[in-house]
mmCIF file of C-alpha atoms in Angstrom:
data_model
loop_
_atom_site.group_PDB
_atom_site.id
_atom_site.type_symbol
_atom_site.label_atom_id
_atom_site.label_comp_id
_atom_site.label_asym_id
_atom_site.label_seq_id
_atom_site.Cartn_x
_atom_site.Cartn_y
_atom_site.Cartn_z
ATOM 1 C CA UNK C 1481 0.014 -0.164 -0.020
ATOM 2 C CA UNK C 1482 1.598 3.126 -1.012
ATOM 3 C CA UNK C 1483 1.364 6.384 1.338
ATOM 4 C CA UNK C 1484 -1.214 8.083 -0.894
ATOM 5 C CA UNK C 1485 -2.682 7.642 -4.479
ATOM 6 C CA UNK C 1486 -2.547 10.376 -6.985
ATOM 7 C CA UNK C 1487 -6.090 11.454 -7.411
ATOM 8 C CA UNK C 1488 -6.222 12.579 -3.578
ATOM 9 C CA UNK C 1489 -3.928 14.153 -0.993
ATOM 10 C CA UNK C 1490 -3.678 12.444 2.218
ATOM 11 C CA UNK C 1491 -5.860 14.980 3.934
ATOM 12 C CA UNK C 1492 -8.556 14.789 0.947
ATOM 13 C CA UNK C 1493 -8.231 11.005 1.242
ATOM 14 C CA UNK C 1494 -8.978 11.203 4.816
ATOM 15 C CA UNK C 1495 -12.119 13.221 4.527
ATOM 16 C CA UNK C 1496 -13.214 11.195 1.627
ATOM 17 C CA UNK C 1497 -13.245 8.284 3.976
ATOM 18 C CA UNK C 1498 -15.053 9.846 6.588
ATOM 19 C CA UNK C 1499 -17.838 11.069 4.018
ATOM 20 C CA UNK C 1500 -17.949 8.435 1.407
ATOM 21 C CA UNK C 1501 -15.800 5.261 1.209
ATOM 22 C CA UNK C 1502 -12.228 4.243 0.529
ATOM 23 C CA UNK C 1503 -10.832 0.904 -0.197
ATOM 24 C CA UNK C 1504 -7.460 0.121 1.348
ATOM 25 C CA UNK C 1505 -5.259 -2.704 0.261
ATOM 26 C CA UNK C 1506 -4.265 -4.544 3.426
ATOM 27 C CA UNK C 1507 -2.881 -7.629 1.751
ATOM 28 C CA UNK C 1508 0.327 -7.371 3.537
ATOM 29 C CA UNK C 1509 -1.186 -8.331 6.754
ATOM 30 C CA UNK C 1510 -0.719 -11.658 7.577
ATOM 31 C CA UNK C 1511 -3.851 -14.121 7.446
ATOM 32 C CA UNK C 1512 -3.935 -17.470 9.499
ATOM 33 C CA UNK C 1513 -6.269 -20.377 9.705
ATOM 34 C CA UNK C 1514 -5.832 -22.384 13.043
ATOM 35 C CA UNK C 1515 -8.010 -25.379 13.564
ATOM 36 C CA UNK C 1516 -8.110 -28.864 15.318
ATOM 37 C CA UNK C 1517 -9.493 -30.130 18.432
ATOM 38 C CA UNK C 1518 -6.982 -28.162 20.696
ATOM 39 C CA UNK C 1519 -7.289 -25.135 18.650
ATOM 40 C CA UNK C 1520 -9.292 -23.121 21.318
ATOM 41 C CA UNK C 1521 -7.287 -24.608 24.119
ATOM 42 C CA UNK C 1522 -4.120 -22.877 22.507
ATOM 43 C CA UNK C 1523 -5.904 -19.415 22.001
ATOM 44 C CA UNK C 1524 -6.987 -19.556 25.747
ATOM 45 C CA UNK C 1525 -3.396 -20.019 26.493
ATOM 46 C CA UNK C 1526 -1.619 -17.307 24.132
ATOM 47 C CA UNK C 1527 -4.568 -14.634 24.496
ATOM 48 C CA UNK C 1528 -6.428 -13.072 27.286
ATOM 49 C CA UNK C 1529 -9.565 -13.497 25.465
ATOM 50 C CA UNK C 1530 -12.856 -15.602 26.488
ATOM 51 C CA UNK C 1531 -12.448 -17.818 23.540
ATOM 52 C CA UNK C 1532 -14.990 -20.163 24.876
ATOM 53 C CA UNK C 1533 -17.960 -17.745 24.664
ATOM 54 C CA UNK C 1534 -16.798 -16.237 21.298
ATOM 55 C CA UNK C 1535 -19.830 -17.179 19.163
ATOM 56 C CA UNK C 1536 -19.404 -18.565 15.590
ATOM 57 C CA UNK C 1537 -18.947 -15.956 12.901
ATOM 58 C CA UNK C 1538 -17.910 -13.475 15.539
ATOM 59 C CA UNK C 1539 -14.796 -11.249 15.874
ATOM 60 C CA UNK C 1540 -12.784 -9.816 18.624
ATOM 61 C CA UNK C 1541 -9.640 -7.882 18.893
ATOM 62 C CA UNK C 1542 -7.102 -9.556 21.085
ATOM 63 C CA UNK C 1543 -3.307 -9.770 21.834
ATOM 64 C CA UNK C 1544 -0.852 -12.708 21.539
ATOM 65 C CA UNK C 1545 0.995 -12.553 24.973
ATOM 66 C CA UNK C 1546 4.451 -13.355 26.229
ATOM 67 C CA UNK C 1547 4.866 -16.037 28.970
ATOM 68 C CA UNK C 1548 5.596 -14.409 32.345
ATOM 69 C CA UNK C 1549 5.428 -10.896 31.624
ATOM 70 C CA UNK C 1550 2.269 -10.664 29.552
ATOM 71 C CA UNK C 1551 3.829 -8.371 27.378
ATOM 72 C CA UNK C 1552 2.188 -8.089 23.912
ATOM 73 C CA UNK C 1553 3.871 -10.053 20.836
ATOM 74 C CA UNK C 1554 1.467 -8.578 18.596
ATOM 75 C CA UNK C 1555 -2.302 -7.445 18.295
ATOM 76 C CA UNK C 1556 -4.597 -9.482 16.322
ATOM 77 C CA UNK C 1557 -8.174 -10.010 15.419
ATOM 78 C CA UNK C 1558 -9.652 -13.473 15.921
ATOM 79 C CA UNK C 1559 -12.912 -14.849 14.235
ATOM 80 C CA UNK C 1560 -14.250 -18.220 15.362
ATOM 81 C CA UNK C 1561 -15.275 -20.137 11.990
ATOM 82 C CA UNK C 1562 -16.526 -23.297 13.585
ATOM 83 C CA UNK C 1563 -16.306 -25.093 17.019
ATOM 84 C CA UNK C 1564 -12.431 -25.423 16.591
ATOM 85 C CA UNK C 1565 -11.575 -23.192 13.604
ATOM 86 C CA UNK C 1566 -10.280 -19.805 13.779
ATOM 87 C CA UNK C 1567 -9.307 -17.153 11.600
ATOM 88 C CA UNK C 1568 -6.666 -14.783 12.428
ATOM 89 C CA UNK C 1569 -5.146 -11.408 11.149
ATOM 90 C CA UNK C 1570 -1.708 -10.386 12.499
ATOM 91 C CA UNK C 1571 0.634 -7.331 11.562
ATOM 92 C CA UNK C 1572 3.025 -7.683 8.475
ATOM 93 C CA UNK C 1573 5.781 -6.169 10.436
ATOM 94 C CA UNK C 1574 5.591 -8.736 13.091
ATOM 95 C CA UNK C 1575 5.574 -11.563 10.630
ATOM 96 C CA UNK C 1576 8.759 -13.741 11.373
ATOM 97 C CA UNK C 1577 8.342 -12.994 15.136
ATOM 98 C CA UNK C 1578 4.589 -14.234 15.188
ATOM 99 C CA UNK C 1579 5.196 -17.089 13.048
ATOM 100 C CA UNK C 1580 8.276 -18.180 15.402
ATOM 101 C CA UNK C 1581 6.105 -17.567 18.238
ATOM 102 C CA UNK C 1582 3.107 -19.545 17.059
ATOM 103 C CA UNK C 1583 5.429 -22.613 16.166
ATOM 104 C CA UNK C 1584 6.725 -22.584 19.506
ATOM 105 C CA UNK C 1585 3.669 -22.292 21.321
ATOM 106 C CA UNK C 1586 2.077 -25.085 19.204
ATOM 107 C CA UNK C 1587 5.028 -27.494 19.776
ATOM 108 C CA UNK C 1588 5.002 -26.614 23.673
ATOM 109 C CA UNK C 1589 1.377 -27.152 24.105
ATOM 110 C CA UNK C 1590 0.127 -30.442 25.527
ATOM 111 C CA UNK C 1591 -1.559 -31.748 22.555
ATOM 112 C CA UNK C 1592 0.421 -30.382 19.401
ATOM 113 C CA UNK C 1593 -0.784 -32.932 17.140
ATOM 114 C CA UNK C 1594 -4.292 -31.463 17.634
ATOM 115 C CA UNK C 1595 -3.367 -28.028 16.065
ATOM 116 C CA UNK C 1596 -3.402 -27.488 12.535
ATOM 117 C CA UNK C 1597 -1.859 -23.853 11.599
ATOM 118 C CA UNK C 1598 -1.986 -22.467 8.323
ATOM 119 C CA UNK C 1599 -0.619 -19.253 6.812
ATOM 120 C CA UNK C 1600 -3.174 -18.037 4.074
ATOM 121 C CA UNK C 1601 -0.287 -16.933 1.588
ATOM 122 C CA UNK C 1602 -0.910 -14.617 -1.133
ATOM 123 C CA UNK C 1603 -4.797 -14.186 -0.181
ATOM 124 C CA UNK C 1604 -6.038 -10.776 -0.824
ATOM 125 C CA UNK C 1605 -7.351 -8.539 1.899
ATOM 126 C CA UNK C 1606 -9.021 -5.301 1.370
ATOM 127 C CA UNK C 1607 -10.622 -2.882 3.622
ATOM 128 C CA UNK C 1608 -13.912 -0.927 2.550
ATOM 129 C CA UNK C 1609 -14.333 1.680 5.027
ATOM 130 C CA UNK C 1610 -16.623 4.762 5.294
ATOM 131 C CA UNK C 1611 -20.460 5.690 5.600
ATOM 132 C CA UNK C 1612 -21.250 4.492 1.913
ATOM 133 C CA UNK C 1613 -19.460 1.164 2.461
ATOM 134 C CA UNK C 1614 -22.837 -1.041 3.318
ATOM 135 C CA UNK C 1615 -24.466 0.283 0.146
ATOM 136 C CA UNK C 1616 -21.310 -0.263 -2.100
ATOM 137 C CA UNK C 1617 -20.760 -3.924 -0.717
ATOM 138 C CA UNK C 1618 -24.285 -4.625 -1.096
ATOM 139 C CA UNK C 1619 -24.816 -3.639 -4.774
ATOM 140 C CA UNK C 1620 -21.634 -5.760 -5.338
ATOM 141 C CA UNK C 1621 -22.835 -8.931 -3.708
ATOM 142 C CA UNK C 1622 -26.279 -8.735 -5.806
ATOM 143 C CA UNK C 1623 -24.234 -7.895 -9.162
ATOM 144 C CA UNK C 1624 -21.973 -10.432 -8.568
ATOM 145 C CA UNK C 1625 -24.806 -13.044 -7.696
ATOM 146 C CA UNK C 1626 -23.214 -14.019 -4.489
ATOM 147 C CA UNK C 1627 -25.099 -16.185 -2.143
ATOM 148 C CA UNK C 1628 -24.273 -16.760 1.788
ATOM 149 C CA UNK C 1629 -23.384 -20.274 2.647
ATOM 150 C CA UNK C 1630 -26.913 -20.768 3.443
ATOM 151 C CA UNK C 1631 -27.928 -20.213 0.039
ATOM 152 C CA UNK C 1632 -29.613 -16.824 0.703
ATOM 153 C CA UNK C 1633 -29.156 -14.840 -2.669
ATOM 154 C CA UNK C 1634 -29.948 -11.262 -1.382
ATOM 155 C CA UNK C 1635 -28.433 -11.207 2.050
ATOM 156 C CA UNK C 1636 -29.272 -7.814 3.695
ATOM 157 C CA UNK C 1637 -25.903 -6.317 5.034
ATOM 158 C CA UNK C 1638 -28.017 -3.917 7.688
ATOM 159 C CA UNK C 1639 -28.681 -7.458 9.258
ATOM 160 C CA UNK C 1640 -24.784 -7.842 9.792
ATOM 161 C CA UNK C 1641 -23.078 -5.873 12.687
ATOM 162 C CA UNK C 1642 -19.920 -4.821 14.015
ATOM 163 C CA UNK C 1643 -17.676 -7.562 14.980
ATOM 164 C CA UNK C 1644 -19.761 -10.298 12.686
ATOM 165 C CA UNK C 1645 -18.539 -11.925 9.825
ATOM 166 C CA UNK C 1646 -20.082 -14.332 6.994
ATOM 167 C CA UNK C 1647 -18.767 -16.407 3.870
ATOM 168 C CA UNK C 1648 -20.289 -15.479 0.575
ATOM 169 C CA UNK C 1649 -19.874 -17.423 -2.672
ATOM 170 C CA UNK C 1650 -18.935 -14.726 -5.222
ATOM 171 C CA UNK C 1651 -19.665 -15.382 -9.060
ATOM 172 C CA UNK C 1652 -18.071 -12.444 -10.792
ATOM 173 C CA UNK C 1653 -19.533 -11.356 -14.334
ATOM 174 C CA UNK C 1654 -17.680 -12.965 -16.876
ATOM 175 C CA UNK C 1655 -15.903 -15.480 -14.927
ATOM 176 C CA UNK C 1656 -16.431 -19.375 -14.866
ATOM 177 C CA UNK C 1657 -15.774 -19.939 -11.278
ATOM 178 C CA UNK C 1658 -17.284 -19.558 -7.612
ATOM 179 C CA UNK C 1659 -15.224 -18.681 -4.993
ATOM 180 C CA UNK C 1660 -15.923 -17.967 -1.305
ATOM 181 C CA UNK C 1661 -14.875 -14.673 0.494
ATOM 182 C CA UNK C 1662 -14.995 -13.952 3.962
ATOM 183 C CA UNK C 1663 -16.547 -10.614 4.871
ATOM 184 C CA UNK C 1664 -16.138 -9.260 8.270
ATOM 185 C CA UNK C 1665 -17.765 -6.230 9.614
ATOM 186 C CA UNK C 1666 -15.337 -3.709 10.947
ATOM 187 C CA UNK C 1667 -12.115 -1.858 10.406
ATOM 188 C CA UNK C 1668 -9.253 0.524 11.586
ATOM 189 C CA UNK C 1669 -10.737 3.721 10.836
ATOM 190 C CA UNK C 1670 -13.595 4.404 13.278
ATOM 191 C CA UNK C 1671 -16.131 4.376 10.406
ATOM 192 C CA UNK C 1672 -18.527 1.605 9.269
ATOM 193 C CA UNK C 1673 -16.880 -0.860 7.163
ATOM 194 C CA UNK C 1674 -15.930 -4.262 6.168
ATOM 195 C CA UNK C 1675 -12.649 -6.279 5.722
ATOM 196 C CA UNK C 1676 -12.819 -9.063 2.880
ATOM 197 C CA UNK C 1677 -10.508 -11.873 2.767
ATOM 198 C CA UNK C 1678 -10.208 -13.125 -0.948
ATOM 199 C CA UNK C 1679 -8.633 -16.046 -2.463
ATOM 200 C CA UNK C 1680 -5.499 -15.429 -4.540
ATOM 201 C CA UNK C 1681 -6.870 -16.227 -8.029
ATOM 202 C CA UNK C 1682 -9.536 -13.557 -7.817
ATOM 203 C CA UNK C 1683 -8.311 -10.843 -5.584
ATOM 204 C CA UNK C 1684 -7.565 -8.378 -8.380
ATOM 205 C CA UNK C 1685 -10.678 -9.124 -10.473
ATOM 206 C CA UNK C 1686 -13.027 -8.747 -7.468
ATOM 207 C CA UNK C 1687 -11.014 -5.531 -6.348
ATOM 208 C CA UNK C 1688 -11.389 -4.205 -9.657
ATOM 209 C CA UNK C 1689 -15.124 -4.904 -9.894
ATOM 210 C CA UNK C 1690 -16.057 -3.215 -6.785
ATOM 211 C CA UNK C 1691 -14.237 0.056 -7.735
ATOM 212 C CA UNK C 1692 -15.854 -0.025 -11.109
ATOM 213 C CA UNK C 1693 -19.524 -0.852 -9.740
ATOM 214 C CA UNK C 1694 -19.135 2.051 -7.088
ATOM 215 C CA UNK C 1695 -17.519 4.535 -9.318
ATOM 216 C CA UNK C 1696 -15.114 7.261 -8.468
ATOM 217 C CA UNK C 1697 -18.048 9.614 -7.219
ATOM 218 C CA UNK C 1698 -18.523 7.022 -4.487
ATOM 219 C CA UNK C 1699 -15.445 5.109 -3.705
ATOM 220 C CA UNK C 1700 -11.500 5.775 -4.160
ATOM 221 C CA UNK C 1701 -8.616 3.900 -3.320
ATOM 222 C CA UNK C 1702 -6.551 5.245 -0.044
ATOM 223 C CA UNK C 1703 -3.046 4.887 1.250
ATOM 224 C CA UNK C 1704 -1.162 4.570 4.425
ATOM 225 C CA UNK C 1705 -1.373 8.135 5.073
ATOM 226 C CA UNK C 1706 -4.700 8.491 5.412
ATOM 227 C CA UNK C 1707 -5.011 5.175 7.218
ATOM 228 C CA UNK C 1708 -2.766 6.519 9.988
ATOM 229 C CA UNK C 1709 -4.553 9.595 10.592
ATOM 230 C CA UNK C 1710 -7.878 7.926 10.496
ATOM 231 C CA UNK C 1711 -6.753 5.297 13.211
ATOM 232 C CA UNK C 1712 -5.359 7.962 15.299
ATOM 233 C CA UNK C 1713 -8.462 9.883 15.211
ATOM 234 C CA UNK C 1714 -10.203 6.566 16.433
ATOM 235 C CA UNK C 1715 -7.807 5.972 19.273
ATOM 236 C CA UNK C 1716 -6.594 2.672 17.798
ATOM 237 C CA UNK C 1717 -3.067 1.362 18.287
ATOM 238 C CA UNK C 1718 -0.117 0.911 15.886
ATOM 239 C CA UNK C 1719 2.083 -2.265 16.726
ATOM 240 C CA UNK C 1720 5.786 -0.994 17.067
ATOM 241 C CA UNK C 1721 4.656 2.366 18.052
ATOM 242 C CA UNK C 1722 1.773 2.364 20.491
ATOM 243 C CA UNK C 1723 2.366 -1.535 21.498
ATOM 244 C CA UNK C 1724 5.342 -3.392 21.898
ATOM 245 C CA UNK C 1725 6.753 -6.709 23.697
ATOM 246 C CA UNK C 1726 7.284 -4.759 26.652
ATOM 247 C CA UNK C 1727 3.515 -3.178 26.849
ATOM 248 C CA UNK C 1728 0.980 -5.034 28.756
ATOM 249 C CA UNK C 1729 -2.739 -5.097 27.569
ATOM 250 C CA UNK C 1730 -3.527 -3.065 31.101
ATOM 251 C CA UNK C 1731 -0.895 -0.429 30.205
ATOM 252 C CA UNK C 1732 -2.211 -0.125 26.768
ATOM 253 C CA UNK C 1733 -5.839 0.576 27.693
ATOM 254 C CA UNK C 1734 -6.966 -2.742 26.563
ATOM 255 C CA UNK C 1735 -8.319 -4.278 29.550
ATOM 256 C CA UNK C 1736 -11.480 -4.684 28.062
ATOM 257 C CA UNK C 1737 -10.096 -7.785 25.795
ATOM 258 C CA UNK C 1738 -9.582 -9.561 29.111
ATOM 259 C CA UNK C 1739 -12.610 -11.770 29.573
ATOM 260 C CA UNK C 1740 -14.683 -11.506 32.433
ATOM 261 C CA UNK C 1741 -14.031 -15.473 33.112
ATOM 262 C CA UNK C 1742 -10.298 -15.031 32.381
ATOM 263 C CA UNK C 1743 -10.136 -12.394 35.325
ATOM 264 C CA UNK C 1744 -11.097 -14.972 37.722
ATOM 265 C CA UNK C 1745 -9.780 -18.192 36.311
ATOM 266 C CA UNK C 1746 -6.645 -16.842 34.469
ATOM 267 C CA UNK C 1747 -4.878 -19.582 32.519
ATOM 268 C CA UNK C 1748 -3.288 -17.286 30.093
ATOM 269 C CA UNK C 1749 0.575 -16.029 29.569
ATOM 270 C CA UNK C 1750 1.567 -13.411 32.073
ATOM 271 C CA UNK C 1751 -1.675 -13.753 33.970
ATOM 272 C CA UNK C 1752 -0.070 -13.049 37.535
ATOM 273 C CA UNK C 1753 1.404 -9.779 36.322
ATOM 274 C CA UNK C 1754 -1.699 -8.783 34.105
ATOM 275 C CA UNK C 1755 -4.252 -9.674 36.986
ATOM 276 C CA UNK C 1756 -2.000 -7.750 39.685
ATOM 277 C CA UNK C 1757 -2.070 -4.701 37.131
ATOM 278 C CA UNK C 1758 -6.068 -4.745 36.967
ATOM 279 C CA UNK C 1759 -6.539 -4.368 40.644
ATOM 280 C CA UNK C 1760 -5.799 -0.853 42.294
ATOM 281 C CA UNK C 1761 -3.285 -0.600 45.070
ATOM 282 C CA UNK C 1762 -6.407 -0.359 47.626
ATOM 283 C CA UNK C 1763 -7.647 -3.511 46.235
ATOM 284 C CA UNK C 1764 -4.285 -5.408 46.732
ATOM 285 C CA UNK C 1765 -3.206 -5.118 43.096
ATOM 286 C CA UNK C 1766 -0.432 -2.880 41.888
ATOM 287 C CA UNK C 1767 -2.229 -0.952 39.122
ATOM 288 C CA UNK C 1768 -0.318 -0.343 35.878
ATOM 289 C CA UNK C 1769 2.956 1.897 36.415
ATOM 290 C CA UNK C 1770 2.022 3.871 33.043
ATOM 291 C CA UNK C 1771 -1.017 4.067 30.831
ATOM 292 C CA UNK C 1772 -1.651 5.039 27.185
ATOM 293 C CA UNK C 1773 -3.836 7.942 26.726
ATOM 294 C CA UNK C 1774 -4.839 10.578 24.368
ATOM 295 C CA UNK C 1775 -3.646 14.284 24.092
ATOM 296 C CA UNK C 1776 -4.602 17.435 22.419
ATOM 297 C CA UNK C 1777 -1.441 19.480 21.701
ATOM 298 C CA UNK C 1778 -1.151 23.234 21.474
ATOM 299 C CA UNK C 1779 1.160 24.857 18.748
ATOM 300 C CA UNK C 1780 3.587 22.320 16.637
ATOM 301 C CA UNK C 1781 2.246 18.776 16.267
ATOM 302 C CA UNK C 1782 3.950 16.024 18.730
ATOM 303 C CA UNK C 1783 5.318 13.292 16.984
ATOM 304 C CA UNK C 1784 6.352 10.045 18.263
ATOM 305 C CA UNK C 1785 9.393 10.011 20.801
ATOM 306 C CA UNK C 1786 8.298 13.518 22.261
ATOM 307 C CA UNK C 1787 8.799 13.630 26.086
ATOM 308 C CA UNK C 1788 5.746 14.313 28.062
ATOM 309 C CA UNK C 1789 6.837 16.679 31.265
ATOM 310 C CA UNK C 1790 5.063 18.008 34.089
ATOM 311 C CA UNK C 1791 4.122 21.889 34.337
ATOM 312 C CA UNK C 1792 4.145 22.555 38.018
ATOM 313 C CA UNK C 1793 7.110 23.039 40.048
ATOM 314 C CA UNK C 1794 10.408 24.619 39.397
ATOM 315 C CA UNK C 1795 11.807 21.785 37.426
ATOM 316 C CA UNK C 1796 10.528 19.950 34.726
ATOM 317 C CA UNK C 1797 10.007 16.003 35.318
ATOM 318 C CA UNK C 1798 9.522 13.708 32.492
ATOM 319 C CA UNK C 1799 6.528 11.609 33.167
ATOM 320 C CA UNK C 1800 5.935 9.696 29.539
ATOM 321 C CA UNK C 1801 6.575 9.877 25.985
ATOM 322 C CA UNK C 1802 4.410 10.180 22.983
ATOM 323 C CA UNK C 1803 4.094 6.898 20.498
ATOM 324 C CA UNK C 1804 1.869 8.678 17.784
ATOM 325 C CA UNK C 1805 0.856 12.164 16.785
ATOM 326 C CA UNK C 1806 -0.562 14.288 13.945
ATOM 327 C CA UNK C 1807 -2.706 17.011 12.908
ATOM 328 C CA UNK C 1808 -6.477 15.763 12.691
ATOM 329 C CA UNK C 1809 -7.782 16.716 9.442
ATOM 330 C CA UNK C 1810 -11.534 16.167 11.354
ATOM 331 C CA UNK C 1811 -11.082 18.223 14.233
ATOM 332 C CA UNK C 1812 -8.215 20.808 13.188
ATOM 333 C CA UNK C 1813 -6.250 20.316 16.226
ATOM 334 C CA UNK C 1814 -3.078 18.657 16.991
ATOM 335 C CA UNK C 1815 -3.706 15.064 18.830
ATOM 336 C CA UNK C 1816 -1.481 12.551 19.912
ATOM 337 C CA UNK C 1817 -1.254 9.452 22.067
ATOM 338 C CA UNK C 1818 1.318 8.152 24.492
ATOM 339 C CA UNK C 1819 2.453 6.455 27.876
ATOM 340 C CA UNK C 1820 2.059 8.488 30.915
ATOM 341 C CA UNK C 1821 2.880 7.979 34.551
ATOM 342 C CA UNK C 1822 -0.328 6.694 36.565
ATOM 343 C CA UNK C 1823 -1.857 9.264 38.537
ATOM 344 C CA UNK C 1824 -1.452 11.700 35.804
ATOM 345 C CA UNK C 1825 -3.483 9.940 33.387
ATOM 346 C CA UNK C 1826 -7.042 11.465 34.046
ATOM 347 C CA UNK C 1827 -8.557 13.275 31.520
ATOM 348 C CA UNK C 1828 -8.224 17.139 31.679
ATOM 349 C CA UNK C 1829 -4.753 16.881 33.124
ATOM 350 C CA UNK C 1830 -2.581 19.475 32.017
ATOM 351 C CA UNK C 1831 1.158 18.413 30.880
ATOM 352 C CA UNK C 1832 3.750 19.668 28.644
ATOM 353 C CA UNK C 1833 5.230 18.041 25.463
ATOM 354 C CA UNK C 1834 8.767 18.664 24.463
ATOM 355 C CA UNK C 1835 8.159 19.394 20.559
ATOM 356 C CA UNK C 1836 11.576 21.027 18.932
ATOM 357 C CA UNK C 1837 13.219 21.683 21.990
ATOM 358 C CA UNK C 1838 10.190 23.518 23.294
ATOM 359 C CA UNK C 1839 7.550 22.640 25.925
ATOM 360 C CA UNK C 1840 4.008 23.031 24.347
ATOM 361 C CA UNK C 1841 0.862 22.734 26.467
ATOM 362 C CA UNK C 1842 -0.950 19.742 26.279
ATOM 363 C CA UNK C 1843 -4.182 18.318 27.880
ATOM 364 C CA UNK C 1844 -4.798 14.462 28.294
ATOM 365 C CA UNK C 1845 -7.887 14.033 26.448
ATOM 366 C CA UNK C 1846 -10.321 10.779 26.381
ATOM 367 C CA UNK C 1847 -10.235 8.792 23.026
ATOM 368 C CA UNK C 1848 -11.432 8.147 20.472
ATOM 369 C CA UNK C 1849 -10.945 11.873 19.266
ATOM 370 C CA UNK C 1850 -13.565 11.437 16.734
ATOM 371 C CA UNK C 1851 -16.975 9.617 17.764
ATOM 372 C CA UNK C 1852 -16.907 6.141 16.040
ATOM 373 C CA UNK C 1853 -19.484 5.148 13.619
ATOM 374 C CA UNK C 1854 -19.637 1.569 13.803
ATOM 375 C CA UNK C 1855 -22.871 -0.411 12.985
ATOM 376 C CA UNK C 1856 -23.876 -1.811 15.934
ATOM 377 C CA UNK C 1857 -26.668 -4.187 17.204
ATOM 378 C CA UNK C 1858 -27.289 -2.879 20.549
ATOM 379 C CA UNK C 1859 -28.050 0.633 19.231
ATOM 380 C CA UNK C 1860 -30.798 -0.870 16.754
ATOM 381 C CA UNK C 1861 -29.593 1.528 14.255
ATOM 382 C CA UNK C 1862 -26.243 2.969 13.324
ATOM 383 C CA UNK C 1863 -24.101 4.864 13.347
ATOM 384 C CA UNK C 1864 -23.826 5.079 16.830
#
């Protein structure tokens, strides 16, 4: 995926996604299929997610964890496709590390013969994001004579909600073959949208058909530049910047991925450290020493590596560091996220951020910076 395409600037592409729809080629991400009678046992060990309660064709964000420390190997989205069949997506930059990690974890499990791990090499993955996404995909599925695996020819995407997935059999015009694509409602922009996993032989034809069917007045290609500013407005992490091997889910503000049952029963890597961090000191825990939070920054934008300092007292004290930052195209303000010492993390706290050798005023701000517009069943309608 390039930083941007020639027809739109990064800012224009950002606004286009918020107002219409953009298509991101995220085929560089690593797609996995994990199956076998011990697949769920493995996932319960290497992630803090309540895999046992994850429904078929439902997805959840999770993290692969290091033993003992509970540090994050990588963040991942896990989808249950069957009783013991799962689809995972991990980051391209972590490919070698993740594959070695999974190989070791499988071999060290009590029942390694009960786990089959496949990397879906050369499979396409595109992210259709923006308020027109459902309308565009609905037209594509109808025009391509698609059916879901239950045989429904005109499945209404309004009945498919954020975090849900479905296989569709696609028969593109002028093609002699049927192929199954996995459509998952979600994404990395804060907008309604879909991620579509496509077999290698039809990735290009399916993508081109979607672009042609929608037309340039509705759908444009978007690159890494817009993807980064969109995900930052949505308060989403980028591994290698906002997450790393030394960060725990609690420090990263991802405690919500730790299932209720897992907080009681444990059984996952780093459980002792993570469960201790979940509890405040007054309840016998330690709490996290540092926390990921958002910031609004005055003056020049704060970039990764900028120091966060106190504003009270005669001498500045370093209390954290920025991990991501940019001007927000939607808000017209400078936004950032980073890690700050616990106790200084509450929204409204004023701090300083050192940008180009000068201390700039910043305020701890709740994320997401821009309200998410996912299509959620709980609300009955969307966005909301």
